[in-house]
Amino acid sequence: MTSNKLHVDSLVVGGGIAGMQASLDLADQGYQVALVERDPSIGGKMIGLSKVFPTLDCCSCITTPKMAAVAHHDNIQLLTYSEVQSVTRNGKGFSAQVLRKPRYVREEDCTGCRSCELVCPLDLPDEANEYGRTAHRVVYVPFATAVPQTALLDIDHCIFCGKCLKACPTDAIDFFQQPQTLQIEAETIILATGYEVTPYDAKKEYGAGNLRNVIDGLMMERLLAPTGPYGRVLRPSDGKLPDSIAYVQCAGSRDLSLGVSYCSRICCMYAIKQAMLLSGALPLADITIYYMDIRAFGKGYEQFYQNAKAMGIEFVKGKVARITEDEDQNPIVRVELIDEFSHVAERRHDLVVLSVGMLPGYNTQPLYQVPVAEDGFIQIPDYNISPAVTEQAGIFATGSATGPMDIVDSIVTAGAAASEAAAYMHTHNGRQAAPVAAQEERSPVYA
């Protein structure tokens, strides 16, 4: 195990949209940034989505240029497939130990040509990106637009046949690669640790996990995405095009039985967005959204909701009690129809999508000594005035690490965290950003 040292102005933890934006905002001011991401590629969950609301812009078209800007910025040190192991205060800043996990492929030599992937004889289910619907080789590049375009070898499933070793034109395969520890000295830390979704099988009465044609919103995102597994929307059980699709709202939010008492803020809008996309992909399909109340709070969101109704999407006010299936594996939704004299009805659909909610992605208390609130997200002492400032001096937070929020708010808070970090370095350490050459103009971000 080898050890290296790196000194930067700010350590950003998390390479999703918020972490990338905070890194770019600081780097553009001349600050040196180290961006640490635990996955093999930056991009977070956003790179896997189909389109963003309310503009229906392509997610990849927005995220990919930003990923490339991070990778090629002179002031950003990008550390993927790495995790922060410990953090201690060190004078005016922090000292962090970062574990660089072995890819068994030397990053400095790999060109991303995928020659190793083409000759590898074994396939593994792609659980991380496609929920097991497709497969990848034992040695593989995570996805087509991954940054960096560097292969990764799953050593636990490798049979050491040596075919990748012979096929690699740059001799980048290294079966003996070991973990490395990197010590990072930073004056500030920005936490952009993101979120997880409520397990789609958390509510047993909805049958997800047992009923094959009950999926969650993120799975539907992959079915709708141009980079998705099939290039079209198909039923999991038999691969047919669904003629009737239903959404069940609040399937992981506002539910004390799951310990999630809060509204996840994004579920209504992503369900409406997906319903509109399905209307385009399957023009003859009937689409129904079962909801308790629609929360369209952002700029342009209400009009987006009205447009969905005008397109013929059916909105049914009611709480779904349970989901079963018939002999053809068609989900049957039992629901109390509130606007129809509160009577109970059962409706059959071809496919049901659960609008799952948001959970904290990471507990920052043990490592960073940053308290979390009752909901598990990072506690912000004065959210109305300083939404990115934590209780630990010099540590800031952004994006859904602080609470449920959409892409727009994540980007806004990323800018706030970068500004707070720059002000902190100037005020407490007398740190001024180094002059920086003009960066190439990047594409604007819509969400």
Coordinates of C-alpha atoms in Angstrom, one line a residue:
M1 CA 0.0 0.0 0.0
T2 CA 1.5 3.3 -1.1
S3 CA 0.9 6.8 0.3
N4 CA 0.7 10.2 -1.4
K5 CA -0.2 13.7 -0.4
L6 CA -2.2 16.4 -2.1
H7 CA -2.9 19.9 -0.9
V8 CA -6.0 21.7 -2.2
D9 CA -8.2 24.6 -1.2
S10 CA -11.4 22.6 -1.1
L11 CA -12.3 18.9 -0.9
V12 CA -15.7 18.1 -2.5
V13 CA -17.2 14.8 -1.6
G14 CA -19.6 13.4 -4.2
G15 CA -19.6 13.6 -7.9
G16 CA -23.2 14.1 -8.7
I17 CA -24.7 17.2 -10.2
A18 CA -24.3 19.3 -7.0
G19 CA -20.7 18.2 -6.4
M20 CA -19.7 18.8 -9.9
Q21 CA -21.3 22.3 -9.9
A22 CA -19.7 23.3 -6.6
S23 CA -16.3 22.1 -7.9
L24 CA -16.6 24.0 -11.1
D25 CA -17.8 27.2 -9.3
L26 CA -14.7 27.1 -7.0
A27 CA -12.3 26.1 -9.7
D28 CA -13.5 28.9 -12.0
Q29 CA -12.6 31.3 -9.3
G30 CA -9.0 30.0 -9.1
Y31 CA -9.3 27.6 -6.2
Q32 CA -7.7 24.2 -6.2
V33 CA -10.3 21.4 -5.8
A34 CA -10.2 17.7 -5.1
L35 CA -13.4 15.9 -6.1
V36 CA -13.8 12.5 -4.5
E37 CA -16.4 10.1 -5.9
R38 CA -17.0 6.5 -4.7
D39 CA -18.3 5.2 -8.0
P40 CA -16.1 4.5 -11.0
S41 CA -17.6 7.5 -12.8
I42 CA -18.9 10.9 -11.9
G43 CA -22.4 12.0 -13.0
G44 CA -24.4 10.7 -10.0
K45 CA -28.0 9.6 -10.6
M46 CA -28.7 12.4 -13.0
I47 CA -26.7 10.8 -15.8
G48 CA -29.0 7.8 -15.8
L49 CA -32.2 9.8 -16.1
S50 CA -34.1 10.3 -19.4
K51 CA -35.2 14.0 -19.4
V52 CA -35.6 16.8 -16.9
F53 CA -38.8 18.7 -15.9
P54 CA -40.3 21.1 -16.8
T55 CA -38.4 21.7 -20.1
L56 CA -38.0 18.0 -21.1
D57 CA -34.4 18.6 -22.0
C58 CA -32.2 15.6 -22.4
C59 CA -30.4 14.7 -19.2
S60 CA -27.3 13.3 -20.9
C61 CA -27.0 16.4 -23.0
I62 CA -26.8 18.5 -19.9
T63 CA -24.8 16.3 -17.6
T64 CA -22.1 15.0 -20.1
P65 CA -20.6 18.5 -20.9
K66 CA -20.4 19.2 -17.2
M67 CA -18.7 15.9 -16.5
A68 CA -16.2 16.7 -19.2
A69 CA -15.6 20.2 -17.9
V70 CA -14.8 18.7 -14.4
A71 CA -12.4 16.1 -15.9
H72 CA -10.5 18.7 -18.0
H73 CA -10.4 21.6 -15.6
D74 CA -6.9 22.5 -14.6
N75 CA -7.9 23.3 -11.0
I76 CA -9.8 20.1 -10.3
Q77 CA -8.2 16.8 -9.2
L78 CA -10.7 14.1 -10.0
L79 CA -10.6 11.0 -7.8
T80 CA -13.1 8.4 -8.8
Y81 CA -13.6 5.0 -7.3
S82 CA -12.3 6.5 -4.1
E83 CA -13.7 7.0 -0.6
V84 CA -12.9 9.3 2.3
Q85 CA -11.8 7.1 5.2
S86 CA -11.1 9.7 7.9
V87 CA -11.1 13.4 8.5
T88 CA -9.3 15.4 11.1
R89 CA -8.9 19.1 11.8
N90 CA -5.4 20.3 10.9
G91 CA -4.5 23.9 11.8
K92 CA -6.7 26.1 9.6
G93 CA -8.1 23.2 7.6
F94 CA -8.6 19.5 7.4
S95 CA -6.6 16.4 6.7
A96 CA -8.4 13.6 4.9
Q97 CA -7.4 10.1 4.2
V98 CA -8.8 8.9 0.9
L99 CA -8.8 5.2 -0.1
R100 CA -8.3 4.7 -3.8
K101 CA -9.9 1.3 -4.6
P102 CA -8.1 -0.9 -7.1
R103 CA -9.6 -1.0 -10.6
Y104 CA -7.1 -3.7 -11.6
V105 CA -6.6 -1.4 -14.6
R106 CA -4.0 1.3 -14.5
E107 CA -5.8 4.6 -15.0
E108 CA -2.8 6.3 -16.5
D109 CA -2.4 3.7 -19.2
C110 CA -6.1 2.9 -20.0
T111 CA -7.4 4.6 -23.1
G112 CA -11.0 3.4 -22.8
C113 CA -10.8 1.5 -26.1
R114 CA -12.8 -1.5 -24.6
S115 CA -10.6 -4.1 -26.3
C116 CA -10.5 -5.9 -23.0
E117 CA -14.3 -5.8 -22.8
L118 CA -14.7 -7.3 -26.2
V119 CA -12.7 -10.4 -25.5
C120 CA -13.9 -11.1 -21.9
P121 CA -15.9 -14.3 -21.9
L122 CA -18.0 -13.7 -18.8
D123 CA -21.2 -11.6 -18.4
L124 CA -22.5 -10.2 -15.1
P125 CA -25.9 -8.6 -14.4
D126 CA -25.7 -4.9 -14.5
E127 CA -27.3 -4.2 -11.2
A128 CA -25.7 -0.7 -10.7
N129 CA -27.0 0.9 -13.8
E130 CA -29.8 -1.3 -15.3
Y131 CA -31.3 -3.1 -12.3
G132 CA -30.1 -6.4 -13.7
R133 CA -32.0 -6.0 -17.0
T134 CA -28.8 -6.1 -19.0
A135 CA -25.3 -7.4 -18.4
H136 CA -21.7 -6.2 -18.5
R137 CA -18.4 -8.1 -18.9
V138 CA -16.2 -8.8 -15.9
V139 CA -13.9 -6.1 -17.2
Y140 CA -15.8 -3.1 -18.5
V141 CA -16.2 0.6 -18.8
P142 CA -19.2 1.5 -16.6
F143 CA -21.3 3.2 -19.3
A144 CA -20.8 4.8 -22.7
T145 CA -20.4 8.4 -21.4
A146 CA -18.6 7.5 -18.2
V147 CA -15.9 10.0 -17.0
P148 CA -13.2 8.9 -16.8
Q149 CA -13.4 6.4 -19.7
T150 CA -11.4 3.9 -17.8
A151 CA -12.1 0.2 -17.5
L152 CA -12.8 -1.6 -14.2
L153 CA -12.2 -5.3 -13.5
D154 CA -14.5 -7.2 -11.1
I155 CA -11.7 -9.3 -9.5
D156 CA -14.2 -11.4 -7.5
H157 CA -15.7 -12.9 -10.7
C158 CA -12.6 -13.0 -12.9
I159 CA -11.4 -16.4 -14.0
F160 CA -8.0 -15.1 -15.0
C161 CA -8.1 -16.4 -18.5
G162 CA -5.7 -13.7 -19.6
K163 CA -7.6 -12.7 -22.7
C164 CA -8.0 -9.1 -21.6
L165 CA -4.3 -9.0 -20.7
K166 CA -3.4 -10.0 -24.3
A167 CA -6.0 -7.8 -25.9
C168 CA -5.0 -4.5 -24.1
P169 CA -2.9 -2.4 -26.5
T170 CA -1.3 -0.4 -23.6
D171 CA -0.7 -3.2 -21.1
A172 CA -3.0 -1.5 -18.6
I173 CA -4.4 -4.6 -17.0
D174 CA -2.8 -5.2 -13.6
F175 CA -4.2 -8.2 -11.6
F176 CA -1.9 -7.3 -8.7
Q177 CA -3.0 -3.7 -8.2
Q178 CA -3.4 -2.8 -4.5
P179 CA -5.5 -0.1 -2.7
Q180 CA -3.7 3.2 -2.3
T181 CA -4.1 5.8 0.4
L182 CA -4.0 9.5 -0.5
Q183 CA -3.7 12.2 2.1
I184 CA -5.5 15.4 1.2
E185 CA -4.9 18.7 3.0
A186 CA -7.8 21.0 2.4
E187 CA -9.0 24.3 3.9
T188 CA -12.7 23.6 3.4
I189 CA -14.9 20.6 2.7
I190 CA -18.1 20.5 0.7
L191 CA -20.4 17.6 1.2
A192 CA -22.5 16.6 -1.8
T193 CA -23.3 13.0 -0.8
G194 CA -26.7 12.9 -2.5
Y195 CA -29.6 10.6 -1.8
E196 CA -31.0 7.1 -2.1
V197 CA -34.5 6.2 -2.9
T198 CA -37.0 4.4 -0.7
P199 CA -36.7 0.6 -1.4
Y200 CA -39.4 -0.1 -3.9
D201 CA -40.4 -3.2 -2.0
A202 CA -40.7 -1.4 1.3
K203 CA -44.5 -1.4 1.2
K204 CA -45.4 -5.0 1.1
E205 CA -49.0 -4.3 0.2
Y206 CA -47.8 -3.0 -3.1
G207 CA -46.2 -6.2 -4.0
A208 CA -43.0 -4.8 -5.6
G209 CA -40.4 -7.6 -5.7
N210 CA -43.1 -10.2 -6.0
L211 CA -45.2 -8.8 -8.8
R212 CA -43.0 -8.5 -11.9
N213 CA -45.0 -5.7 -13.5
V214 CA -44.7 -3.4 -10.5
I215 CA -41.5 -1.2 -10.8
D216 CA -40.3 2.1 -9.4
G217 CA -39.7 5.5 -10.9
L218 CA -36.0 5.1 -11.5
M219 CA -36.5 1.8 -13.3
M220 CA -39.0 3.6 -15.6
E221 CA -36.4 6.4 -16.1
R222 CA -34.0 3.8 -17.6
L223 CA -36.8 2.3 -19.8
L224 CA -37.5 5.8 -21.1
A225 CA -33.9 6.9 -21.6
P226 CA -32.3 6.8 -25.0
T227 CA -29.4 4.9 -23.4
G228 CA -31.8 2.5 -21.7
P229 CA -31.6 -1.3 -21.8
Y230 CA -34.3 -1.9 -24.5
G231 CA -34.7 1.4 -26.4
R232 CA -38.4 1.2 -25.6
V233 CA -40.8 0.6 -22.7
L234 CA -41.6 -3.1 -22.2
R235 CA -43.3 -5.1 -19.5
P236 CA -40.8 -7.0 -17.4
S237 CA -42.9 -10.2 -17.3
D238 CA -43.4 -10.9 -21.0
G239 CA -41.8 -8.0 -22.9
K240 CA -45.0 -6.7 -24.4
L241 CA -45.8 -3.0 -24.9
P242 CA -48.0 -1.9 -22.1
D243 CA -51.4 -0.5 -23.0
S244 CA -52.4 0.7 -19.5
I245 CA -49.8 2.2 -17.1
A246 CA -50.5 3.5 -13.6
Y247 CA -48.5 5.6 -11.2
V248 CA -48.9 5.3 -7.5
Q249 CA -47.8 8.5 -5.7
C250 CA -46.4 8.7 -2.2
A251 CA -45.2 5.1 -2.4
G252 CA -42.3 6.0 -0.1
S253 CA -43.0 9.5 1.2
R254 CA -45.3 11.0 3.7
D255 CA -45.7 7.5 5.3
L256 CA -45.0 7.1 9.0
S257 CA -45.1 3.3 8.6
L258 CA -41.8 3.6 6.6
G259 CA -40.4 6.3 8.9
V260 CA -40.5 8.8 6.1
S261 CA -42.8 11.6 7.3
Y262 CA -41.7 14.2 4.8
C263 CA -42.7 15.0 1.2
S264 CA -39.9 14.1 -1.2
R265 CA -40.7 17.0 -3.4
I266 CA -39.8 15.4 -6.7
C267 CA -42.2 12.5 -7.0
C268 CA -45.2 14.4 -8.4
M269 CA -43.1 16.1 -11.0
Y270 CA -41.1 13.1 -12.2
A271 CA -44.3 11.0 -12.4
I272 CA -45.9 13.8 -14.6
K273 CA -42.8 14.0 -16.7
Q274 CA -42.6 10.3 -17.2
A275 CA -46.4 10.1 -18.0
M276 CA -45.9 12.8 -20.7
L277 CA -42.9 10.9 -22.2
L278 CA -45.0 7.7 -22.2
S279 CA -47.7 9.5 -24.0
G280 CA -45.2 10.2 -26.8
A281 CA -43.6 6.7 -26.7
L282 CA -46.9 4.8 -26.5
P283 CA -49.6 7.1 -28.0
L284 CA -52.4 4.6 -27.6
A285 CA -51.7 3.7 -24.0
D286 CA -53.9 4.8 -21.1
I287 CA -51.9 6.5 -18.3
T288 CA -53.3 7.1 -14.8
I289 CA -51.7 8.8 -11.9
Y290 CA -53.2 8.0 -8.4
Y291 CA -52.4 10.8 -6.1
M292 CA -53.3 12.3 -2.7
D293 CA -52.4 15.9 -3.8
I294 CA -50.2 17.2 -6.6
R295 CA -47.3 19.4 -5.4
A296 CA -46.1 21.5 -8.4
F297 CA -44.2 24.2 -6.6
G298 CA -41.4 25.3 -8.9
K299 CA -41.2 27.8 -11.7
G300 CA -43.2 26.4 -14.7
Y301 CA -44.2 23.3 -12.8
E302 CA -47.9 24.2 -12.5
Q303 CA -48.1 24.8 -16.3
F304 CA -46.3 21.5 -16.8
Y305 CA -49.0 19.8 -14.7
Q306 CA -51.8 21.4 -16.6
N307 CA -50.2 20.4 -19.9
A308 CA -50.1 16.8 -18.8
K309 CA -53.9 16.9 -18.0
A310 CA -54.5 18.5 -21.4
M311 CA -52.6 15.6 -23.0
G312 CA -55.2 13.2 -21.7
I313 CA -53.3 11.8 -18.7
E314 CA -55.8 10.8 -16.1
F315 CA -55.3 12.1 -12.5
V316 CA -57.3 10.2 -9.9
K317 CA -57.4 11.5 -6.4
G318 CA -57.2 8.5 -4.1
K319 CA -55.0 6.4 -1.8
V320 CA -54.0 3.0 -3.1
A321 CA -54.5 0.3 -0.5
R322 CA -52.9 -2.6 -2.2
I323 CA -51.8 -4.1 -5.5
T324 CA -52.4 -7.7 -6.5
E325 CA -52.3 -9.4 -10.0
D326 CA -54.5 -11.6 -12.1
E327 CA -53.6 -14.8 -13.9
D328 CA -51.9 -12.9 -16.7
Q329 CA -49.7 -11.0 -14.2
N330 CA -51.6 -7.8 -14.8
P331 CA -51.4 -5.6 -11.7
I332 CA -54.8 -4.9 -10.0
V333 CA -54.9 -1.6 -8.0
R334 CA -57.3 -1.4 -5.1
V335 CA -57.9 2.3 -4.4
E336 CA -60.3 4.5 -2.6
L337 CA -61.6 7.1 -5.1
I338 CA -61.9 10.2 -3.0
D339 CA -63.5 12.4 -5.6
E340 CA -66.1 9.8 -6.4
F341 CA -67.9 9.7 -3.1
S342 CA -65.0 7.8 -1.5
H343 CA -65.9 4.4 -2.9
V344 CA -63.4 1.6 -3.2
A345 CA -62.6 0.3 -6.7
E346 CA -60.2 -2.2 -8.3
R347 CA -58.6 -1.3 -11.6
R348 CA -56.5 -3.5 -13.8
H349 CA -53.4 -2.2 -15.5
D350 CA -50.5 -3.7 -17.6
L351 CA -47.8 -1.9 -15.6
V352 CA -47.6 0.0 -12.3
V353 CA -44.9 2.4 -11.4
L354 CA -44.3 3.3 -7.7
S355 CA -43.2 6.9 -7.1
V356 CA -40.7 6.2 -4.5
G357 CA -39.3 8.9 -2.3
M358 CA -35.9 10.2 -1.2
L359 CA -33.7 9.0 1.7
P360 CA -30.4 10.3 3.0
G361 CA -27.5 9.0 1.0
Y362 CA -24.9 9.1 3.7
N363 CA -24.6 9.7 7.4
T364 CA -22.0 12.5 7.9
Q365 CA -22.0 12.3 11.7
P366 CA -19.3 9.7 12.3
L367 CA -16.7 10.9 9.8
Y368 CA -17.2 14.6 9.5
Q369 CA -18.9 15.3 12.9
V370 CA -21.6 17.1 11.0
P371 CA -25.0 16.5 12.8
V372 CA -27.9 15.1 10.9
A373 CA -31.5 16.2 11.5
E374 CA -34.4 13.9 12.6
D375 CA -35.0 13.0 8.9
G376 CA -31.4 11.8 8.5
F377 CA -30.4 14.6 6.1
I378 CA -27.6 17.0 7.1
Q379 CA -28.8 19.5 9.7
I380 CA -28.4 23.1 8.6
P381 CA -28.7 25.4 11.6
D382 CA -29.9 28.5 9.8
Y383 CA -31.4 27.2 6.6
N384 CA -33.3 30.4 5.7
I385 CA -30.2 32.6 5.7
S386 CA -27.3 30.2 5.0
P387 CA -28.6 27.0 3.4
A388 CA -25.2 25.5 2.8
V389 CA -23.5 26.2 6.2
T390 CA -23.3 23.3 8.6
E391 CA -22.5 23.3 12.3
Q392 CA -18.9 22.5 11.6
A393 CA -16.8 25.5 10.7
G394 CA -15.3 25.1 7.3
I395 CA -17.6 22.2 6.2
F396 CA -20.5 23.1 3.9
A397 CA -23.2 21.0 2.3
T398 CA -25.1 21.1 -0.9
G399 CA -27.8 19.3 -2.9
S400 CA -30.0 16.5 -1.6
A401 CA -27.5 15.8 1.1
T402 CA -29.3 18.5 3.0
G403 CA -32.8 17.4 2.2
P404 CA -35.1 16.3 -0.7
M405 CA -34.7 18.7 -3.7
D406 CA -34.8 18.6 -7.5
I407 CA -32.0 19.3 -10.0
V408 CA -32.7 23.1 -10.1
D409 CA -32.4 23.5 -6.3
S410 CA -29.3 21.2 -6.2
I411 CA -27.5 23.5 -8.6
V412 CA -28.5 26.6 -6.8
T413 CA -27.3 25.3 -3.4
A414 CA -24.1 24.1 -5.1
G415 CA -23.4 27.7 -6.0
A416 CA -24.2 28.7 -2.5
A417 CA -21.9 26.2 -1.0
A418 CA -19.0 27.3 -3.3
S419 CA -19.6 30.9 -2.4
E420 CA -19.7 30.1 1.3
A421 CA -16.5 28.1 1.0
A422 CA -14.7 30.9 -0.8
A423 CA -15.8 33.5 1.7
Y424 CA -14.7 31.2 4.6
M425 CA -11.2 30.8 3.1
H426 CA -10.9 34.6 2.6
T427 CA -12.2 35.5 6.1
H428 CA -10.6 32.8 8.3
N429 CA -7.4 32.0 6.4
G430 CA -6.8 35.1 4.4
R431 CA -6.9 32.9 1.3
Q432 CA -7.3 34.6 -2.0
A433 CA -8.1 32.7 -5.2
A434 CA -5.2 32.5 -7.6
P435 CA -5.7 34.3 -10.9
V436 CA -7.3 32.0 -13.4
A437 CA -7.3 31.9 -17.1
A438 CA -10.7 32.3 -18.8
Q439 CA -12.4 28.9 -19.1
E440 CA -14.1 27.7 -22.1
E441 CA -17.8 28.7 -22.0
R442 CA -19.9 25.8 -21.0
S443 CA -23.4 25.0 -22.0
P444 CA -26.1 26.4 -19.8
V445 CA -28.0 24.0 -17.5
Y446 CA -31.7 23.7 -17.5
A447 CA -33.8 21.5 -15.3

